[in-house]
Every structure is written in structure tokens, then in C-alpha cells.
Amino acid sequence: MQKPRIHILALGGTIATSPDATGAMQMGLGADDLVRAVPLLASVAEIEAETVSRVGSHSLGFDQINALAAKIRGLKADGIVVTQGTDTTEETSFLLDLLLDLDKPVIVTAAMRNPSLTSPDGPGNLLAAVRVACDPWVRAHAKALGVMVVMLDEVYAAADVLKVHPTRINAFASTQTGPLAALVEDRVVPMSLPVRDAITAARKHLAGAKDGKAAPVAVFWMSLDETGRVMEAVASAPDHLGYKGAVIGAMGGGHTPERAIAGVHKIAAAIPTVVAPRAGGGPLLRATYGGPSSEIELRKNGLIWGGRLHPLKARILLETCLRAGLSRSAVTEVFDPFG
Ligand code: GLU
């Protein structure tokens, strides 16, 4: 039987590092090197390997991922595996998920332990990602699954997956929803399909608007006794320092410190500002608490409600909306179904 054709696109990251003369790990390996290190790949798929960049994912940008999505759209393969660093996998995978609507698997994978360490996870993660991309259930449900992240034999939805530890090998989790599938022996065991209605609705708003200009989005993390002065400074600065939108990592169900409220109002008046849970995801309140910086007042004062999205994912969605030229009211409509 013909094996599925899987196109591997290598961006860099720990999975692609090798030691320099000082022993420091440098991102230098390309897609061919990654494939050569996993001979078993050839028994699973027809592999095509392409090096897109050799950078740490902390240095990737929206333009690069938009270009990557355009490249993926043009590929004839049966499935696509992107390798990159773990630092921004939770963001880039969600951006790809918003930009792509393919009926074939698109999977992002990476490594926590570099190739010079005992038990590096890169080769195993790459093999697992290719196995998932080739799996009949995954291929049949590719559109419903959206972009996936495969790490340590678990499959996660891009909208939900988070990097929950800076160094541990098991650094990824979907804390709100759990994994979509697990790999056991050489089998993919399906466990759930993600609820994607909000993403499908967002994509309708975004359809047709392509190749817009970058729209930088600032994140303001609320914390005990925060003054809100940085928000005020950005709101009053010329051209808002280039920021076109903002995300507030809000406390609890959607609150900010009362002393920060002047800054909150100023930034929300200046640029579209989304409230997202600093708890890391999960629906926000809408109508429980009163008081000047409660969710009821913030919502009355033009703050856009981010719903269940983690602030980093809300930032990806807001940048994508603003890059597409959506109005403030359209942005509000995009975020509303996220809860
Ligand atoms: N900061 C680098 C990156 O994200 C290395 C971390 C990693 O790959 O795990 O590419």
C-alpha cells in the first residue's frame, strides 16, 4: 500500500540544535538532519523534508508564520509536520490553526531535551508527529481536529495546548480540555474531538482578508496593586508606540485592580483591548460582580471579552483580526463565541 506523503518543515528550536566549540547549543540542524536521525520514518511515510529557518522559536514572528501558512496551503502532501522550538509552540500552532482550514493533518512538534543530552525527545516526537499525521482516524477527522501539537506521545488541540513548564520533558498540557489522542505502541488512540465553533466563526470574519500589515498587540498582566501606569503611558504616547491592540491578563473572572482602572479605560479607548484570564484559560464571568473594575463595569466600558482563551492565544487572535483589518465591533463578534 502507498504510504502517506508527509512534508516536514523545519524552523529551528532545540530539536535542531548541535553543540558549538564551547559546548553551547546552537540552532543549526536542518530538516534533512532531523529526518536522518530517525530511520524509522521511512517505514511510516514518504517523507519530504524542507528547512525553512534555523532560529529559536522565541525569535519567530507573525510574518514568518503567515508566510508558513501560505507555504503549507500550496503543498501537495497528505500531511504536514512543522518542527520548531517549544517556547512559542502554543502560539504559532494556534496562529496556524486560525490561518489554515485544510482537510489534511497539520502538526507542530518540538523537543524539550536537546540532542546532546541523555534521552533527547526530538527524534521520538518527530516520529510520533509523523505517525499521527499518517493515522487513518486523524486523516479522516483532520478538519475537525484543526492544527495539532504532538509532544511526548500525546496529541493536543492548538487552541488549548500550553507550555506549562520551562524545562521539564513533559512540558505541554491542555489544562482545560485534555489531549485529543494518545500514541501507544504504534497506534493512535483517539480520545476526543475539539469544539471548534468559535474558531470556525472567527475564520468566517477573517476570510478574504489576506496579507494585511502587522498589527502589534501589547499584553498587560494584572497583578496585586498594579497601578495601570504603563497602560496610561501607551494610550497617551504618539501612535500608541505602534501598538494596534492590547490584551489584559485579568484576575479571576475578569477583574483588574481598582487603582489600575484609569489605565484600563484609557487603553481600551485608544485601541481594541481584550480581557483574557490570567489564570491561563477557562470562561470569564460576565454578569456576577459589581464595582468599578468588575467584569460588569469593564464590559460596559468597551473592553472586549476574550472568553476561555489564554491571554497569549487571545493576543494571537487579536493580532490576526487587526492584521485582517477587522473593525472593533467585528473583533468583539469574533471573541464573543469563545465564552
Ligand atoms: N528558546 C528556544 C526555542 O524556543 C529553545 C527552546 C526549545 O526549543 O525548547 O526555539
GROMACS .gro file of C-alpha atoms and ligand atoms in nm:
model
  349
    1MET     CA    1   0.000   0.000   0.000
    2GLN     CA    2   0.114   0.352  -0.083
    3LYS     CA    3   0.246   0.530   0.227
    4PRO     CA    4   0.112   0.880   0.302
    5ARG     CA    5   0.331   1.167   0.180
    6ILE     CA    6   0.434   1.381   0.476
    7HIS     CA    7   0.606   1.714   0.426
    8ILE     CA    8   0.831   1.816   0.717
    9LEU     CA    9   0.904   2.187   0.754
   10ALA     CA   10   1.187   2.265   0.997
   11LEU     CA   11   1.201   2.609   1.158
   12GLY     CA   12   1.470   2.553   1.423
   13GLY     CA   13   1.446   2.520   1.802
   14THR     CA   14   1.604   2.279   2.047
   15ILE     CA   15   1.510   1.985   1.824
   16ALA     CA   16   1.751   2.131   1.564
   17THR     CA   17   2.045   2.217   1.790
   18SER     CA   18   2.401   2.091   1.797
   19PRO     CA   19   2.688   2.194   2.026
   20ASP     CA   20   2.939   2.460   1.915
   21ALA     CA   21   3.308   2.459   2.016
   22THR     CA   22   3.220   2.598   2.361
   23GLY     CA   23   2.953   2.335   2.423
   24ALA     CA   24   2.670   2.585   2.386
   25MET     CA   25   2.377   2.454   2.184
   26GLN     CA   26   2.324   2.640   1.854
   27MET     CA   27   2.026   2.608   1.622
   28GLY     CA   28   2.197   2.478   1.311
   29LEU     CA   29   2.039   2.149   1.205
   30GLY     CA   30   1.808   2.139   0.905
   31ALA     CA   31   1.514   1.919   0.812
   32ASP     CA   32   1.738   1.657   0.643
   33ASP     CA   33   1.941   1.619   0.964
   34LEU     CA   34   1.625   1.566   1.168
   35VAL     CA   35   1.495   1.303   0.927
   36ARG     CA   36   1.832   1.125   0.907
   37ALA     CA   37   1.826   1.081   1.285
   38VAL     CA   38   1.502   0.880   1.269
   39PRO     CA   39   1.542   0.594   1.017
   40LEU     CA   40   1.201   0.450   1.116
   41LEU     CA   41   1.028   0.746   0.947
   42ALA     CA   42   1.082   0.583   0.608
   43SER     CA   43   0.872   0.282   0.711
   44VAL     CA   44   0.580   0.505   0.812
   45ALA     CA   45   0.562   0.767   0.536
   46GLU     CA   46   0.708   0.905   0.215
   47ILE     CA   47   0.899   1.194   0.367
   48GLU     CA   48   0.983   1.523   0.203
   49ALA     CA   49   1.198   1.746   0.425
   50GLU     CA   50   1.242   2.121   0.390
   51THR     CA   51   1.438   2.365   0.605
   52VAL     CA   52   1.250   2.691   0.639
   53SER     CA   53   1.472   2.857   0.901
   54ARG     CA   54   1.721   2.773   1.173
   55VAL     CA   55   1.608   3.001   1.454
   56GLY     CA   56   1.487   2.971   1.810
   57SER     CA   57   1.111   2.994   1.828
   58HIS     CA   58   1.149   3.286   2.071
   59SER     CA   59   1.263   3.480   1.760
   60LEU     CA   60   0.981   3.379   1.524
   61GLY     CA   61   0.727   3.641   1.421
   62PHE     CA   62   0.375   3.679   1.286
   63ASP     CA   63   0.505   3.750   0.934
   64GLN     CA   64   0.703   3.425   0.930
   65ILE     CA   65   0.408   3.216   1.047
   66ASN     CA   66   0.172   3.386   0.800
   67ALA     CA   67   0.424   3.301   0.525
   68LEU     CA   68   0.448   2.945   0.659
   69ALA     CA   69   0.069   2.909   0.640
   70ALA     CA   70   0.079   3.027   0.276
   71LYS     CA   71   0.351   2.772   0.202
   72ILE     CA   72   0.153   2.492   0.372
   73ARG     CA   73  -0.157   2.583   0.167
   74GLY     CA   74   0.045   2.525  -0.150
   75LEU     CA   75   0.182   2.182  -0.054
   76LYS     CA   76   0.051   1.868  -0.224
   77ALA     CA   77   0.144   1.635   0.066
   78ASP     CA   78  -0.109   1.423   0.259
   79GLY     CA   79   0.004   1.576   0.587
   80ILE     CA   80   0.239   1.843   0.720
   81VAL     CA   81   0.468   1.832   1.022
   82VAL     CA   82   0.630   2.155   1.143
   83THR     CA   83   0.930   2.130   1.377
   84GLN     CA   84   1.026   2.432   1.586
   85GLY     CA   85   1.124   2.543   1.936
   86THR     CA   86   0.893   2.482   2.227
   87ASP     CA   87   0.893   2.840   2.355
   88THR     CA   88   0.622   2.962   2.119
   89THR     CA   89   0.464   2.635   2.003
   90GLU     CA   90   0.145   2.721   2.196
   91GLU     CA   91   0.124   3.048   1.998
   92THR     CA   92   0.242   2.950   1.649
   93SER     CA   93   0.023   2.640   1.640
   94PHE     CA   94  -0.285   2.849   1.727
   95LEU     CA   95  -0.193   3.106   1.463
   96LEU     CA   96  -0.161   2.829   1.203
   97ASP     CA   97  -0.496   2.694   1.324
   98LEU     CA   98  -0.661   3.032   1.258
   99LEU     CA   99  -0.496   3.071   0.918
  100LEU     CA  100  -0.541   2.718   0.781
  101ASP     CA  101  -0.858   2.524   0.714
  102LEU     CA  102  -0.725   2.212   0.547
  103ASP     CA  103  -0.870   1.864   0.528
  104LYS     CA  104  -0.530   1.711   0.594
  105PRO     CA  105  -0.336   1.692   0.921
  106VAL     CA  106  -0.108   1.980   1.016
  107ILE     CA  107   0.103   1.902   1.322
  108VAL     CA  108   0.359   2.102   1.516
  109THR     CA  109   0.622   1.921   1.720
  110ALA     CA  110   0.939   2.015   1.905
  111ALA     CA  111   1.180   1.895   2.174
  112MET     CA  112   1.247   1.986   2.534
  113ARG     CA  113   1.575   1.794   2.568
  114ASN     CA  114   1.847   1.881   2.320
  115PRO     CA  115   2.033   1.616   2.115
  116SER     CA  116   2.344   1.630   2.339
  117LEU     CA  117   2.150   1.517   2.648
  118THR     CA  118   2.065   1.165   2.758
  119SER     CA  119   1.719   1.074   2.624
  120PRO     CA  120   1.655   1.366   2.391
  121ASP     CA  121   1.286   1.374   2.297
  122GLY     CA  122   1.321   1.527   1.948
  123PRO     CA  123   1.353   1.204   1.744
  124GLY     CA  124   1.064   1.037   1.929
  125ASN     CA  125   0.844   1.344   1.895
  126LEU     CA  126   0.917   1.369   1.522
  127LEU     CA  127   0.832   1.003   1.468
  128ALA     CA  128   0.517   1.041   1.679
  129ALA     CA  129   0.410   1.352   1.483
  130VAL     CA  130   0.455   1.169   1.151
  131ARG     CA  131   0.267   0.866   1.283
  132VAL     CA  132  -0.019   1.093   1.390
  133ALA     CA  133  -0.019   1.266   1.051
  134CYS     CA  134  -0.044   0.925   0.881
  135ASP     CA  135  -0.310   0.781   1.109
  136PRO     CA  136  -0.642   0.698   0.934
  137TRP     CA  137  -0.863   0.842   1.215
  138VAL     CA  138  -0.660   1.165   1.223
  139ARG     CA  139  -0.670   1.197   0.844
  140ALA     CA  140  -1.046   1.131   0.835
  141HIS     CA  141  -1.106   1.397   1.103
  142ALA     CA  142  -0.834   1.642   1.005
  143LYS     CA  143  -1.068   1.937   0.955
  144ALA     CA  144  -1.247   1.874   1.285
  145LEU     CA  145  -0.917   1.837   1.471
  146GLY     CA  146  -0.757   2.154   1.332
  147VAL     CA  147  -0.387   2.212   1.381
  148MET     CA  148  -0.244   1.974   1.642
  149VAL     CA  149   0.062   1.970   1.865
  150VAL     CA  150   0.228   1.634   1.931
  151MET     CA  151   0.463   1.608   2.231
  152LEU     CA  152   0.559   1.302   2.437
  153ASP     CA  153   0.309   1.073   2.266
  154GLU     CA  154   0.010   1.298   2.326
  155VAL     CA  155  -0.189   1.495   2.070
  156TYR     CA  156  -0.323   1.839   2.166
  157ALA     CA  157  -0.555   2.092   2.003
  158ALA     CA  158  -0.372   2.412   1.909
  159ALA     CA  159  -0.636   2.632   2.073
  160ASP     CA  160  -0.587   2.463   2.409
  161VAL     CA  161  -0.228   2.345   2.439
  162LEU     CA  162   0.002   2.532   2.677
  163LYS     CA  163   0.368   2.510   2.767
  164VAL     CA  164   0.334   2.457   3.142
  165HIS     CA  165   0.698   2.412   3.242
  166PRO     CA  166   1.017   2.582   3.121
  167THR     CA  167   1.249   2.278   3.124
  168ARG     CA  168   1.072   1.954   3.215
  169ILE     CA  169   1.039   1.691   2.939
  170ASN     CA  170   0.661   1.674   2.995
  171ALA     CA  171   0.621   2.049   2.948
  172PHE     CA  172   0.298   2.050   2.746
  173ALA     CA  173  -0.063   2.008   2.853
  174SER     CA  174  -0.412   2.110   2.753
  175THR     CA  175  -0.516   2.212   3.100
  176GLN     CA  176  -0.878   2.296   3.012
  177THR     CA  177  -0.964   2.007   2.785
  178GLY     CA  178  -0.704   1.729   2.797
  179PRO     CA  179  -0.542   1.562   2.495
  180LEU     CA  180  -0.721   1.462   2.175
  181ALA     CA  181  -0.540   1.133   2.138
  182ALA     CA  182  -0.252   0.927   2.270
  183LEU     CA  183   0.011   0.719   2.095
  184VAL     CA  184   0.050   0.368   2.229
  185GLU     CA  185   0.291   0.121   2.065
  186ASP     CA  186   0.249   0.230   1.704
  187ARG     CA  187  -0.121   0.314   1.737
  188VAL     CA  188  -0.303   0.643   1.772
  189VAL     CA  189  -0.583   0.607   2.028
  190PRO     CA  190  -0.849   0.879   1.974
  191MET     CA  191  -0.996   1.034   2.288
  192SER     CA  192  -1.188   1.347   2.188
  193LEU     CA  193  -1.262   1.598   1.916
  194PRO     CA  194  -1.218   1.969   1.996
  195VAL     CA  195  -1.516   2.206   1.999
  196ARG     CA  196  -1.423   2.448   1.722
  197ASP     CA  197  -1.740   2.652   1.662
  198ALA     CA  198  -1.576   2.975   1.779
  199ILE     CA  199  -1.275   2.919   1.553
  200THR     CA  200  -1.497   2.837   1.256
  201ALA     CA  201  -1.696   3.157   1.319
  202ALA     CA  202  -1.374   3.359   1.357
  203ARG     CA  203  -1.246   3.222   1.029
  204LYS     CA  204  -1.561   3.347   0.850
  205HIS     CA  205  -1.483   3.700   0.971
  206LEU     CA  206  -1.121   3.662   0.864
  207ALA     CA  207  -1.196   3.509   0.522
  208GLY     CA  208  -1.093   3.715   0.226
  209ALA     CA  209  -0.867   3.949   0.423
  210LYS     CA  210  -0.516   3.835   0.334
  211ASP     CA  211  -0.166   3.982   0.353
  212GLY     CA  212  -0.254   4.267   0.588
  213LYS     CA  213   0.006   4.469   0.771
  214ALA     CA  214   0.146   4.359   1.107
  215ALA     CA  215  -0.065   4.483   1.398
  216PRO     CA  216   0.140   4.465   1.719
  217VAL     CA  217  -0.061   4.375   2.031
  218ALA     CA  218   0.063   4.457   2.383
  219VAL     CA  219  -0.006   4.235   2.684
  220PHE     CA  220  -0.071   4.394   3.023
  221TRP     CA  221  -0.062   4.139   3.306
  222MET     CA  222  -0.271   4.240   3.606
  223SER     CA  223  -0.124   4.172   3.949
  224LEU     CA  224  -0.161   4.270   4.313
  225ASP     CA  225  -0.168   4.651   4.346
  226GLU     CA  226  -0.095   4.714   3.975
  227THR     CA  227  -0.114   5.089   3.906
  228GLY     CA  228  -0.210   5.084   3.540
  229ARG     CA  229   0.052   5.347   3.455
  230VAL     CA  230   0.205   5.150   3.169
  231MET     CA  231  -0.140   5.126   3.007
  232GLU     CA  232  -0.187   5.502   3.053
  233ALA     CA  233   0.159   5.569   2.905
  234VAL     CA  234   0.094   5.356   2.597
  235ALA     CA  235  -0.253   5.506   2.549
  236SER     CA  236  -0.117   5.864   2.554
  237ALA     CA  237   0.204   5.800   2.356
  238PRO     CA  238   0.223   5.910   1.991
  239ASP     CA  239   0.071   5.636   1.774
  240HIS     CA  240   0.038   5.430   2.096
  241LEU     CA  241   0.403   5.328   2.044
  242GLY     CA  242   0.289   5.139   1.735
  243TYR     CA  243   0.052   4.910   1.923
  244LYS     CA  244  -0.276   4.849   1.743
  245GLY     CA  245  -0.437   4.640   2.015
  246ALA     CA  246  -0.395   4.518   2.372
  247VAL     CA  247  -0.470   4.216   2.585
  248ILE     CA  248  -0.523   4.247   2.959
  249GLY     CA  249  -0.434   3.933   3.156
  250ALA     CA  250  -0.715   3.984   3.405
  251MET     CA  251  -0.757   3.847   3.754
  252GLY     CA  252  -1.019   3.586   3.833
  253GLY     CA  253  -1.333   3.600   3.625
  254GLY     CA  254  -1.228   3.926   3.452
  255HIS     CA  255  -1.115   4.185   3.707
  256THR     CA  256  -0.837   4.441   3.739
  257PRO     CA  257  -0.714   4.624   4.048
  258GLU     CA  258  -0.930   4.930   4.113
  259ARG     CA  259  -0.626   5.157   4.118
  260ALA     CA  260  -0.543   5.048   3.758
  261ILE     CA  261  -0.884   5.143   3.624
  262ALA     CA  262  -0.783   5.479   3.472
  263GLY     CA  263  -0.520   5.298   3.267
  264VAL     CA  264  -0.766   5.026   3.169
  265HIS     CA  265  -1.018   5.282   3.042
  266LYS     CA  266  -0.754   5.482   2.857
  267ILE     CA  267  -0.604   5.185   2.676
  268ALA     CA  268  -0.950   5.049   2.586
  269ALA     CA  269  -1.048   5.389   2.444
  270ALA     CA  270  -0.724   5.412   2.245
  271ILE     CA  271  -0.701   5.064   2.089
  272PRO     CA  272  -0.917   4.748   2.085
  273THR     CA  273  -0.843   4.582   2.421
  274VAL     CA  274  -0.931   4.222   2.504
  275VAL     CA  275  -0.973   4.089   2.857
  276ALA     CA  276  -0.844   3.732   2.900
  277PRO     CA  277  -0.797   3.513   3.210
  278ARG     CA  278  -0.451   3.531   3.367
  279ALA     CA  279  -0.547   3.200   3.531
  280GLY     CA  280  -0.449   3.053   3.195
  281GLY     CA  281  -0.780   2.984   3.026
  282GLY     CA  282  -1.138   2.898   3.106
  283PRO     CA  283  -1.451   3.106   3.062
  284LEU     CA  284  -1.469   3.450   3.223
  285LEU     CA  285  -1.761   3.585   3.419
  286ARG     CA  286  -1.992   3.834   3.250
  287ALA     CA  287  -2.257   3.939   3.500
  288THR     CA  288  -2.170   3.845   3.858
  289TYR     CA  289  -1.965   4.119   4.026
  290GLY     CA  290  -2.029   4.493   4.050
  291GLY     CA  291  -1.775   4.766   4.130
  292PRO     CA  292  -1.552   4.990   3.920
  293SER     CA  293  -1.313   4.721   3.793
  294SER     CA  294  -1.553   4.428   3.788
  295GLU     CA  295  -1.648   4.236   3.479
  296ILE     CA  296  -1.987   4.412   3.464
  297GLU     CA  297  -1.826   4.758   3.453
  298LEU     CA  298  -1.540   4.659   3.224
  299ARG     CA  299  -1.786   4.514   2.974
  300LYS     CA  300  -1.997   4.833   2.989
  301ASN     CA  301  -1.684   5.035   2.919
  302GLY     CA  302  -1.588   4.882   2.587
  303LEU     CA  303  -1.350   4.608   2.696
  304ILE     CA  304  -1.370   4.313   2.456
  305TRP     CA  305  -1.441   3.985   2.634
  306GLY     CA  306  -1.182   3.719   2.549
  307GLY     CA  307  -1.369   3.422   2.693
  308ARG     CA  308  -1.186   3.100   2.754
  309LEU     CA  309  -0.870   3.180   2.558
  310HIS     CA  310  -0.539   3.207   2.742
  311PRO     CA  311  -0.409   3.566   2.715
  312LEU     CA  312  -0.131   3.455   2.476
  313LYS     CA  313  -0.385   3.290   2.247
  314ALA     CA  314  -0.616   3.592   2.274
  315ARG     CA  315  -0.320   3.803   2.159
  316ILE     CA  316  -0.268   3.577   1.855
  317LEU     CA  317  -0.636   3.605   1.763
  318LEU     CA  318  -0.643   3.983   1.815
  319GLU     CA  319  -0.332   4.038   1.600
  320THR     CA  320  -0.485   3.823   1.329
  321CYS     CA  321  -0.813   4.019   1.341
  322LEU     CA  322  -0.638   4.357   1.331
  323ARG     CA  323  -0.398   4.246   1.056
  324ALA     CA  324  -0.708   4.147   0.858
  325GLY     CA  325  -0.845   4.499   0.906
  326LEU     CA  326  -1.146   4.398   1.120
  327SER     CA  327  -1.328   4.681   1.296
  328ARG     CA  328  -1.360   4.697   1.674
  329SER     CA  329  -1.718   4.567   1.655
  330ALA     CA  330  -1.615   4.280   1.428
  331VAL     CA  331  -1.334   4.193   1.672
  332THR     CA  332  -1.592   4.187   1.955
  333GLU     CA  333  -1.807   3.949   1.749
  334VAL     CA  334  -1.506   3.723   1.684
  335PHE     CA  335  -1.423   3.692   2.054
  336ASP     CA  336  -1.779   3.657   2.184
  337PRO     CA  337  -1.828   3.284   2.099
  338PHE     CA  338  -1.511   3.194   2.291
  339GLY     CA  339  -1.722   3.219   2.606
  340GLU     N1  340   1.414   2.902   2.302
  340GLU     C1  341   1.435   2.801   2.205
  340GLU     C2  342   1.316   2.784   2.112
  340GLU     O1  343   1.204   2.801   2.150
  340GLU     C3  344   1.471   2.670   2.263
  340GLU     C4  345   1.362   2.609   2.344
  340GLU     C5  346   1.307   2.486   2.282
  340GLU     O2  347   1.309   2.462   2.164
  340GLU     O3  348   1.259   2.409   2.363
  340GLU     O4  349   1.338   2.751   1.999
   0.00000   0.00000   0.00000
